[in-house]
Coordinates of C-alpha atoms and ligand atoms in Angstrom, one line a residue:
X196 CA 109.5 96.6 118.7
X197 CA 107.9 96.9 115.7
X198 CA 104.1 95.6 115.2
X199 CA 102.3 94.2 112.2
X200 CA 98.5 93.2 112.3
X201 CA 96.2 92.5 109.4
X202 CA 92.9 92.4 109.9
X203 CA 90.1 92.3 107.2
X204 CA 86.9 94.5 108.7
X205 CA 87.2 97.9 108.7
X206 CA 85.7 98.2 112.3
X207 CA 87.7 95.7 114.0
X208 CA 91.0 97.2 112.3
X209 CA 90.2 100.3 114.0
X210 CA 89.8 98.7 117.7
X211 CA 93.2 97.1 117.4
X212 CA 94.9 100.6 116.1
X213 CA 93.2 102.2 119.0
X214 CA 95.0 99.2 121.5
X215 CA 98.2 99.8 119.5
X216 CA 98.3 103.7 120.3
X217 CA 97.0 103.1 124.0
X218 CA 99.8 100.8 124.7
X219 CA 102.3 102.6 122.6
X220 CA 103.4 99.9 120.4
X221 CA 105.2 101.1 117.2
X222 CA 104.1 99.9 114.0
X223 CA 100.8 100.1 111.9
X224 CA 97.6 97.6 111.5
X225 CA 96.5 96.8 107.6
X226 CA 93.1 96.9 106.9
X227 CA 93.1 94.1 104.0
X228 CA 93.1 90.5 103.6
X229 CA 95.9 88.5 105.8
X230 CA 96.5 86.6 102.8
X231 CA 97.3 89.9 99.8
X232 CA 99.4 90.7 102.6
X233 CA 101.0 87.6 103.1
X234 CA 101.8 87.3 99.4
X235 CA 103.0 90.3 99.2
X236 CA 104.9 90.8 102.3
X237 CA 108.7 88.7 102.6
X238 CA 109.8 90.1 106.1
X239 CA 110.6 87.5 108.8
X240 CA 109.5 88.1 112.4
X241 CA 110.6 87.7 116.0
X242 CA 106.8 86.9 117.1
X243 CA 103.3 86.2 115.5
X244 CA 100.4 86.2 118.0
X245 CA 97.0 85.6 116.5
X246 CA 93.6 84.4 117.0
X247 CA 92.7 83.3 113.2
X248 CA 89.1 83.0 111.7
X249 CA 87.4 79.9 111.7
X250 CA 85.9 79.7 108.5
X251 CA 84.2 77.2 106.1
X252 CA 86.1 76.6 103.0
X253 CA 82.5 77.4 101.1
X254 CA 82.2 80.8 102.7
X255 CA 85.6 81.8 101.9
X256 CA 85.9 84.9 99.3
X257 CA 87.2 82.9 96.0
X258 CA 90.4 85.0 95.9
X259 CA 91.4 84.4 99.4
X260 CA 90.8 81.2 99.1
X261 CA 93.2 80.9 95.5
X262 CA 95.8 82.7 97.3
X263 CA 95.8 80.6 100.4
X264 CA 96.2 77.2 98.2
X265 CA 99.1 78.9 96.4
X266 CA 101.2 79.4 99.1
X267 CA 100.8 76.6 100.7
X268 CA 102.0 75.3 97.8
X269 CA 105.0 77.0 97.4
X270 CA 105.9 75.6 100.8
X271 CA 105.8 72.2 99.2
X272 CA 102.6 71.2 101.5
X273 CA 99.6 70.0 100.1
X274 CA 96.4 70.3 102.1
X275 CA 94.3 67.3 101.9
X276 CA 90.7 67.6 102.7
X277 CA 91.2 70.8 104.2
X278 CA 88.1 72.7 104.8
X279 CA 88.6 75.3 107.1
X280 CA 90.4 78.9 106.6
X281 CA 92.1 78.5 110.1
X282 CA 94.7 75.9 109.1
X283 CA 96.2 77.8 105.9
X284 CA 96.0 80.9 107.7
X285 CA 98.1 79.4 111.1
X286 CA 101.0 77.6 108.8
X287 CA 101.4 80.9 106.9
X288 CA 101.3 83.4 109.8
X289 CA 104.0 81.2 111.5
X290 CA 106.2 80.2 108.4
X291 CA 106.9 84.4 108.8
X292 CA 108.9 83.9 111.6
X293 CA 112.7 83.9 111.7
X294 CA 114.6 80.7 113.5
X295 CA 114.5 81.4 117.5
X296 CA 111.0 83.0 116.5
X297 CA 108.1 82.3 118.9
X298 CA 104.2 82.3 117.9
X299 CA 101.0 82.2 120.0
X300 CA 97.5 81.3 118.8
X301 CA 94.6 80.7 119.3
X302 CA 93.1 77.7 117.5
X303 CA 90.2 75.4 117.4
X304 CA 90.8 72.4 119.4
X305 CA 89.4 70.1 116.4
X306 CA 93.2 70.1 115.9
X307 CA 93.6 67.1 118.2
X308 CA 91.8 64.9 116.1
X309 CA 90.5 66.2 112.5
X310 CA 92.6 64.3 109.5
X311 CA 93.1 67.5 108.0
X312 CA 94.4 68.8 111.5
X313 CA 96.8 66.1 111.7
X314 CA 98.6 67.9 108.6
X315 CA 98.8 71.1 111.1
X316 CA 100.4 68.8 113.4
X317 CA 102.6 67.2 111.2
X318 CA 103.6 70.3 110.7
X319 CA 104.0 71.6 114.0
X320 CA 106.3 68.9 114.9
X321 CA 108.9 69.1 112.3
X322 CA 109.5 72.7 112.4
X323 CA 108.9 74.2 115.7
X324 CA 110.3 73.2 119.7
X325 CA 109.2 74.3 122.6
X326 CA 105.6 73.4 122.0
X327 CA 103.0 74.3 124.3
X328 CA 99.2 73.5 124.2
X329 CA 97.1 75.4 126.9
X330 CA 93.4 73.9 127.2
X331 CA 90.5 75.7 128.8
X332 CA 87.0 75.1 129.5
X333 CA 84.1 76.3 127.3
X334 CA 83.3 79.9 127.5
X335 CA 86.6 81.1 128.6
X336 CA 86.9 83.3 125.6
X337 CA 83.4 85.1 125.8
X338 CA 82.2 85.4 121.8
X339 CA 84.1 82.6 120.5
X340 CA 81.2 79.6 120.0
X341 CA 84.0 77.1 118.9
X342 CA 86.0 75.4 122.0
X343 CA 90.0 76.7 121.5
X344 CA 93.2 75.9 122.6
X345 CA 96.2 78.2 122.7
X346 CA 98.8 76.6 120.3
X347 CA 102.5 78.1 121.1
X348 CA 106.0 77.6 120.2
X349 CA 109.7 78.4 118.5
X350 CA 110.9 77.8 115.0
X351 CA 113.9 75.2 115.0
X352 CA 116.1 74.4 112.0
X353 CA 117.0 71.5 113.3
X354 CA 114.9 68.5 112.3
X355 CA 113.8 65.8 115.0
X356 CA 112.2 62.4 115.5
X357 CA 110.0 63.2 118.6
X358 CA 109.1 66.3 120.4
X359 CA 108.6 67.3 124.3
X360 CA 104.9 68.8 124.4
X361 CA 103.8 70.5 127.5
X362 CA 99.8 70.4 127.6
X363 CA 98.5 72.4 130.4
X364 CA 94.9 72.2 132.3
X365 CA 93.1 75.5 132.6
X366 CA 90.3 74.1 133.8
X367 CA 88.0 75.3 137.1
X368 CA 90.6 78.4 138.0
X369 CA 93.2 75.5 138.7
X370 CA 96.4 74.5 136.5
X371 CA 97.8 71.3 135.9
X372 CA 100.6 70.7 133.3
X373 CA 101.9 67.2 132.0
X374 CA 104.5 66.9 128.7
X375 CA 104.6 63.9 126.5
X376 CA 106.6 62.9 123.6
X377 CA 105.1 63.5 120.4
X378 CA 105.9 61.7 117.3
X379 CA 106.7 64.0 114.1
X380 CA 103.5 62.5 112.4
X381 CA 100.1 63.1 111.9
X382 CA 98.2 60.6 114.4
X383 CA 96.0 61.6 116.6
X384 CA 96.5 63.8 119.8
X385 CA 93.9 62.8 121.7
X386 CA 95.5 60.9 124.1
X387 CA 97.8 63.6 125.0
X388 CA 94.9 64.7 127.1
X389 CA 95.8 62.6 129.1
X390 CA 98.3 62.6 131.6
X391 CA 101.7 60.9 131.5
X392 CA 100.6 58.3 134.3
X393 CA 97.5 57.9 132.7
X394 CA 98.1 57.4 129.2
X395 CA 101.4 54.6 130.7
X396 CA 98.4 52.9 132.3
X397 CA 96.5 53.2 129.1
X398 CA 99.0 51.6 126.8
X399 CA 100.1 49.1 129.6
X400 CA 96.0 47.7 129.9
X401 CA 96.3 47.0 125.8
X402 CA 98.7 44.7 126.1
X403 CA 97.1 42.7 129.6
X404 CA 96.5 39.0 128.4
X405 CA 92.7 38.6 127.1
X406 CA 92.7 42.2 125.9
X407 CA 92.9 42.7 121.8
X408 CA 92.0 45.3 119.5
X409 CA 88.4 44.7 118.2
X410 CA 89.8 44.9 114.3
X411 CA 91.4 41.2 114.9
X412 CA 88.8 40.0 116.5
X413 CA 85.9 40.8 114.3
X414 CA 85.0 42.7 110.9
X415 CA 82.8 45.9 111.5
X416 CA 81.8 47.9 108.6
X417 CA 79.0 50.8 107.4
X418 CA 76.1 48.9 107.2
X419 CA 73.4 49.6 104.4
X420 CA 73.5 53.2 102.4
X421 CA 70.3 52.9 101.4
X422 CA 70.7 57.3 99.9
X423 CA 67.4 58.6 101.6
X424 CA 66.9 56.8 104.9
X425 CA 63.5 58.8 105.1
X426 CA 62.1 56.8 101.9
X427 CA 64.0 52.7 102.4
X428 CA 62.8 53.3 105.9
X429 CA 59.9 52.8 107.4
X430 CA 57.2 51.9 110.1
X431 CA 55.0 49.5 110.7
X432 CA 51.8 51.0 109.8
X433 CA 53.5 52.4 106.1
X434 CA 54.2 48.9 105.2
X435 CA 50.4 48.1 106.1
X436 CA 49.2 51.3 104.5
X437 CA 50.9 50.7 100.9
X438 CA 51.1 47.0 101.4
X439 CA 54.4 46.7 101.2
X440 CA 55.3 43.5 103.0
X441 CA 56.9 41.4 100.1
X442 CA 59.7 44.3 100.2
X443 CA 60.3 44.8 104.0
X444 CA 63.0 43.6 105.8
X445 CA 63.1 44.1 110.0
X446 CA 65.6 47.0 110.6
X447 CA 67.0 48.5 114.1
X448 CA 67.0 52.3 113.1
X449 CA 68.2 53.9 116.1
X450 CA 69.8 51.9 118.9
X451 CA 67.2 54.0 121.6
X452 CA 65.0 50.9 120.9
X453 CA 68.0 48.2 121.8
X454 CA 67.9 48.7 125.5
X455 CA 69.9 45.6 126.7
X456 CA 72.8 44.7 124.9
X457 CA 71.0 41.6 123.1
X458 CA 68.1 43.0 120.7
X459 CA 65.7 40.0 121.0
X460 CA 62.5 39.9 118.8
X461 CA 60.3 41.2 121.4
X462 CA 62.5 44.9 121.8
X463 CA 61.5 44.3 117.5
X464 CA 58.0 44.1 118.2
X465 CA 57.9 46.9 121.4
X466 CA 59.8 49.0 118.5
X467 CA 57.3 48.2 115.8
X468 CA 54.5 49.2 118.1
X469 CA 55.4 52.4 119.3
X470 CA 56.2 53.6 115.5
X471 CA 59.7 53.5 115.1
X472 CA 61.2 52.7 111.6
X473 CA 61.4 49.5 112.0
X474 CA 61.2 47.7 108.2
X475 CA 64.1 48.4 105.3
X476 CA 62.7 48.4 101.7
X477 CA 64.7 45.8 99.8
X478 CA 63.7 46.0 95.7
X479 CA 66.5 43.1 95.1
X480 CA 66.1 41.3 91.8
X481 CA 65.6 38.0 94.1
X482 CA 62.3 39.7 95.6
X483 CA 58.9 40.0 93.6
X484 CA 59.0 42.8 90.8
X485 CA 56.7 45.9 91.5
X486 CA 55.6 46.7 88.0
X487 CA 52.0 46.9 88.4
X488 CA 51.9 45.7 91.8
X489 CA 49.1 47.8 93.2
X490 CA 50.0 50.2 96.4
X491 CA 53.9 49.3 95.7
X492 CA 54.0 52.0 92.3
X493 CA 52.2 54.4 94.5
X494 CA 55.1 54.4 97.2
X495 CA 57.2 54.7 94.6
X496 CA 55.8 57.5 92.8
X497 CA 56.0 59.6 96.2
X498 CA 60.5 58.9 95.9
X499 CA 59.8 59.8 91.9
X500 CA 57.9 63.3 93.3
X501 CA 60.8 63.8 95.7
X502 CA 63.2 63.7 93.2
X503 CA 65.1 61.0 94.7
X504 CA 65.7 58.9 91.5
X505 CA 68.3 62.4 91.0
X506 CA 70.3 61.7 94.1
X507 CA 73.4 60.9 94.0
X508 CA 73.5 57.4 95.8
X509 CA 70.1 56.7 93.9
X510 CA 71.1 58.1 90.5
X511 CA 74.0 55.8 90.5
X512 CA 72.2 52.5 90.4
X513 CA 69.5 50.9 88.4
X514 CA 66.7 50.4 88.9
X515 CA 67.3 54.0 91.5
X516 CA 65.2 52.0 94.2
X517 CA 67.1 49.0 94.4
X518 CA 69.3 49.6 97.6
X519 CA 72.4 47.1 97.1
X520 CA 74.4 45.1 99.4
X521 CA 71.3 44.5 102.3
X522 CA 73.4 42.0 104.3
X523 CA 73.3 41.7 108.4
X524 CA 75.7 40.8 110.7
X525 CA 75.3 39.3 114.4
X526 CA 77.2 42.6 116.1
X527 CA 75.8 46.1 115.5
X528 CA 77.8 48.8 116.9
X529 CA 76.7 52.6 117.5
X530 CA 78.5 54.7 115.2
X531 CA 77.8 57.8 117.3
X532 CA 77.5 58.3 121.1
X533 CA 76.6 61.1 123.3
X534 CA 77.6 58.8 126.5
X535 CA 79.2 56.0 125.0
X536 CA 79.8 53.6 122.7
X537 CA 77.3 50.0 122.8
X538 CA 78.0 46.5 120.7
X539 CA 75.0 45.0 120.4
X540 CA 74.2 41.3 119.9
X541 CA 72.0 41.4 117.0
X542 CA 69.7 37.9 118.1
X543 CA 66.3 39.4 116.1
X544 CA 67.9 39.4 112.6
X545 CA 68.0 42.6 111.6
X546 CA 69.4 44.9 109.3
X547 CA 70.7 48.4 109.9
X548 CA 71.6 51.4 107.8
X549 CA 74.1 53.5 108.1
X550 CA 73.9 55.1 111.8
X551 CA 74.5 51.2 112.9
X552 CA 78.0 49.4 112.2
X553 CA 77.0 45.6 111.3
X554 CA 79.7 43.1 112.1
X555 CA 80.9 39.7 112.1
X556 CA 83.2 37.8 114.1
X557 CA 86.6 36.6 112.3
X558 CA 86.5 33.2 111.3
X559 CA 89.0 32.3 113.9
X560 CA 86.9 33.4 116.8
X561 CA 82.9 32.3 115.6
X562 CA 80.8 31.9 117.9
X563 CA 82.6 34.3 120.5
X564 CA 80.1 37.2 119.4
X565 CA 78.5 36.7 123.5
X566 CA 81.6 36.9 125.1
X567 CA 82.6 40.1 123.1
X568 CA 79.5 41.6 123.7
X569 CA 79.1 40.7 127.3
X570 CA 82.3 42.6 128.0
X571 CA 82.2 45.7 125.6
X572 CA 81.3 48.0 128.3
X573 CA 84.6 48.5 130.5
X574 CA 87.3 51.4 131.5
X575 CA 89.4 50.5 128.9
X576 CA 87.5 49.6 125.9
X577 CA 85.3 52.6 126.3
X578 CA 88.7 54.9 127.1
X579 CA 89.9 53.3 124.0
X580 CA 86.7 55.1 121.9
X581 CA 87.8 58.4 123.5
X582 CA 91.0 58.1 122.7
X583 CA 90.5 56.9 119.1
X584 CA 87.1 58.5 118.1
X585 CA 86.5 61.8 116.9
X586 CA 84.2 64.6 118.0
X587 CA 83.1 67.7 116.2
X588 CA 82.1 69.5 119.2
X589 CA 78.2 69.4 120.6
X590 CA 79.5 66.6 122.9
X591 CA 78.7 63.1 120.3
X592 CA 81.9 61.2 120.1
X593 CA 82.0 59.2 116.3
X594 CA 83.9 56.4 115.5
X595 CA 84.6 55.4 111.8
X596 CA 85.6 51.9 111.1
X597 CA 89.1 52.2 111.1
X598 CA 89.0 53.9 114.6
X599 CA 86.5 50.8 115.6
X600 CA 89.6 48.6 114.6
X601 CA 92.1 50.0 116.8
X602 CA 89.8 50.1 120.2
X603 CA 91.0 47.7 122.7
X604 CA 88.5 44.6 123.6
X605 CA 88.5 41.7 125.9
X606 CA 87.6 38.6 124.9
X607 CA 87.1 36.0 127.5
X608 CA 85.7 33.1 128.7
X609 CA 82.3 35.0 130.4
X610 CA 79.9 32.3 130.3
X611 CA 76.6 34.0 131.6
X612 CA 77.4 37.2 132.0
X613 CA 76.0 38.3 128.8
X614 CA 72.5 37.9 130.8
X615 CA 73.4 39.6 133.8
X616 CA 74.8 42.7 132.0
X617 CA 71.7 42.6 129.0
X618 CA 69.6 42.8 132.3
X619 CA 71.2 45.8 134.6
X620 CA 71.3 47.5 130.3
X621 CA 67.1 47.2 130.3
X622 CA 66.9 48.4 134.1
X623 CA 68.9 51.2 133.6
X624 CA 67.7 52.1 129.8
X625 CA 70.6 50.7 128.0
X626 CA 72.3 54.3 126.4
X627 CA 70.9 56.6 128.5
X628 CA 72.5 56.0 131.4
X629 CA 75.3 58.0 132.6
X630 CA 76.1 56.8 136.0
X631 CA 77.8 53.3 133.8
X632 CA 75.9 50.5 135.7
X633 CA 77.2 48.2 133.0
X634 CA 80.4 49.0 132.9
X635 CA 80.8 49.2 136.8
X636 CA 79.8 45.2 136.3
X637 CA 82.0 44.3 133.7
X638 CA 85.0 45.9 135.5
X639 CA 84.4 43.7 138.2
X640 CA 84.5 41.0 136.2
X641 CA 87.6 41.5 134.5
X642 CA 89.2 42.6 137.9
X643 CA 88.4 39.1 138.7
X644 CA 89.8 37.5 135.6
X645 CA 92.4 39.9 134.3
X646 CA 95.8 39.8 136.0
X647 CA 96.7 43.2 136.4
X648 CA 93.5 45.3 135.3
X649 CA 92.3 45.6 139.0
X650 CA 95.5 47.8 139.1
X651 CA 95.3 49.9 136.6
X652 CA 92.0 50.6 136.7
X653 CA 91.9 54.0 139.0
X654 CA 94.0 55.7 136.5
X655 CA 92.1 54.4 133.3
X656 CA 88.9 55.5 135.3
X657 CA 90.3 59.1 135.4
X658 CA 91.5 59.1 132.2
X659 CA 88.3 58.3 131.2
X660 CA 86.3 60.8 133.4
X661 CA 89.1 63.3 132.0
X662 CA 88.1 62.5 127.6
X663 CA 84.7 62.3 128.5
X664 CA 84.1 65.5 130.6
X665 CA 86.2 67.3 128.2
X666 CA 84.3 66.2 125.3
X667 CA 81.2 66.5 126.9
X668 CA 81.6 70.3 127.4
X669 CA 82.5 70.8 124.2
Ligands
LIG1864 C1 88.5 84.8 115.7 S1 88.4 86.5 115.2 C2 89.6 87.3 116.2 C3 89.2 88.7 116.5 C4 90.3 89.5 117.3 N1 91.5 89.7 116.5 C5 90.6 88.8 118.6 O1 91.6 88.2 118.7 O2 89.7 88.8 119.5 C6 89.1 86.4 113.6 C7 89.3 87.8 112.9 O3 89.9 87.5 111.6 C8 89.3 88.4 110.7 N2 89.5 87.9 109.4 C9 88.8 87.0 108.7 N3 89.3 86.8 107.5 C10 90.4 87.5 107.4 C11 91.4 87.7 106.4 N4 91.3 87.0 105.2 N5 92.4 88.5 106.6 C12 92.5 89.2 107.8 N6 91.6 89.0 108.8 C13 90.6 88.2 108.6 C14 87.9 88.6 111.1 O4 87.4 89.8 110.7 C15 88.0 88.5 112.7 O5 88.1 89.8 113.2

């Protein structure tokens, strides 16, 4: 045998020499850059083990960085969006090995679900077998902050369709293992998480009569961008203070202040009084003009001293304070959840930025917005926001609007369960509740009125348990 390793700091260099000679490997360790190396280097290799950096594009050394993007392009791959070291520096490490070649590495486990990881994966697929994923809980590695996943495999020539991937559970001293077939593409892995019972429950639920995906069923989009929140937002006693009330529009901030699932006018009021933002600034042309309009040119002045007529989404649009397209819609959705994910009926008219998803129902299904909302909360839907959401570590699962398409909905005939559910929501403080009073409801519910969910509910429960733990301890 015959060892290789690269690594940049001087200090760390010498503690893997010192391993080498302990263990009486032949070979040397490079003090240098992996990627002069790696340019400069055209062996092939039996093995690569490696735990790469993690490291922000921005705090990348310029040459590094050059040298990376240039041979990844001389593999013919093109890195969109890329903003991390760790994914140039895993395709290169591994494109050294010969055929019949194995790797091992450590990798962040943002490579289930980040866009740009999905390239990694794509990759993956077409070029390796054997593919294992090991998981393990948070702190298993001592030093590393990031939560990791052991990545392994063995370089193929031959191309294929679909690959066996074995995923294995380190988690509580225990080991489970489960393999699925993985399409050569880049969609999300998420679901593999799950085992192979309870992602074949999964898919089976989404196609139980009554259940749809929410994108058919209804249009949900970013709400406002108004540029600076802190500025187009504001409270009650602002718009007293500056006399600003021709301009304000009512505005749910934060979803904290929607605890059933129906914002009525009084949660408005409760909100207004206890000082959260509750009014958006709109300066439309079809509102009075403010030129010379007393307190108004003082407010404004104080965006003028903050430089906010230089921001980007201000600097773009004339006058800089006229925030465009304030429309509302009779759903909001949260775009980010710490437990989970809540569709709100909006019955107070308001508006919401961008931390809000507004929506409207599809012109085949007006008027349904009660049953949709009355339902939200169950196993599957809120598995579905797992499975299709996104989370950058720190435990908050995000959904963007093409995720909120795909998630699995019922809609129903629920005549008035919407009040029933918007009550247990206020008694158990809407979002903060993590024992899932309202979901424990609505899964009732459907039992009654689904053929076939009552049965399939257990393993979407675990599978559900299994995303959220996971994510929540990461
Ligand atoms: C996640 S740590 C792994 C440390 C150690 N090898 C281990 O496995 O515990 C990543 C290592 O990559 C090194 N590193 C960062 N950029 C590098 C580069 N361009 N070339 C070689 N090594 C680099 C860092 O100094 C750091 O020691």
């Amino acid at each position: 045998m015959h060892l290789q390793a690269v690594e940049l700091i001087e200090s760390e260099a010498a503690k893997c020499e010192s391993e080498r000679l302990r263990l009486g490997i032949a070979g040397e360790v490079i003090q240098g850059s992996f990627f002069e190396w790696a340019a400069d280097s055209h062996e092939s290799f039996d093995a690569v083990v490696g735990n790469p950096p993690y490291v922000r594009y921005q705090f990348v050394d310029e040459m590094d960085r050059a040298l990376a993007e240039q041979q990844i392009g001389n593999l013919d791959l093109i890195l969109r969006g890329v903003s991390n070291l760790w994914i140039p520096f895993a395709i290169l490490s591994i494109e050294k090995l010969r055929v019949g070649g194995c790797f091992s590495l450590v990798l962040p486990s943002e490579l289930f679900c980040t866009s740009s990881g999905g390239q990694f994966r794509k990759y993956l697929l077409e070029k390796f077998s054997s593919l294992e994923i090991d998981l393990f809980p948070r702190g298993t590695f001592s030093e590393i902050l990031q939560d990791v996943v052991v990545v392994s495999g063995k370089r193929v020539s031959r191309t294929a369709a679909v690959r066996p991937v074995r995923f294995t559970d380190h988690a509580d001293g225990t080991r489970q293992s489960w393999k699925h077939k993985v399409a050569v593409c880049s969609d999300s892995w998420t679901r593999f998480l799950l085992t192979e019972d309870e992602l074949a429950a999964f898919i089976e639920a989404k196609s139980l009569p009554g259940f749809h995906s929410l994108g058919n069923m209804a249009k949900i989009e970013v709400a406002i961008v108004t540029g600076a929140n802190k500025f187009f937002t504001i409270t009650d006693s602002e718009v007293e203070d500056f006399k600003l009330h021709p301009w304000a529009v009512p505005l749910l901030a934060k979803t904290v202040d929607s605890p059933g699932v129906v914002f009525s006018e009084s949660d408005f009021e409760r909100a207004c009084g206890k000082g959260s933002r509750s009014w958006l600034l709109d300066f439309s042309a079809e509102r009075p003009p403010v030129n010379g309009r007393g307190r108004v040119s003082e407010y404004l002045k104080i965006g003028l001293e903050q430089g906010l007529q230089d921001r980007y989404k201000c600097r773009i649009r004339e006058p800089w304070y006229r925030v465009p397209h304030i429309k509302q819609g009779g759903l909001m959705l949260t775009k980010r959840a710490h437990h989970f994910h809540r569709l709100l009926l909006n019955s107070a008219g308001v508006y919401t930025t961008d931390t809000i998803y507004r929506g409207v129902m599809n012109p085949l299904y007006e008027k349904r917005e009660t049953d949709l909302v009355a339902t939200f909360q169950n196993t599957l839907t809120l598995l579905s926001t797992e499975i299709e959401g996104r989370t950058y570590g720190g435990g908050v699962l995000e959904l963007v609007p093409s995720e909120v398409a795909r998630l699995s909905v019922p809609l129903v005939e629920t005549n008035g369960l919407i009040n029933q559910i918007d009550e247990i929501s206020r008694m158990v403080d809407g979002q903060q509740d993590s024992s899932h009073s309202v979901m424990v409801v609505t899964d009732k519910f459907l039992c009654e009125i689904v053929p076939g969910y009552a049965q399939l509910l257990p393993r979407l429960d675990a599978a559900r348990k299994r995303l959220q733990s996971k994510r929540q301890s990461s």
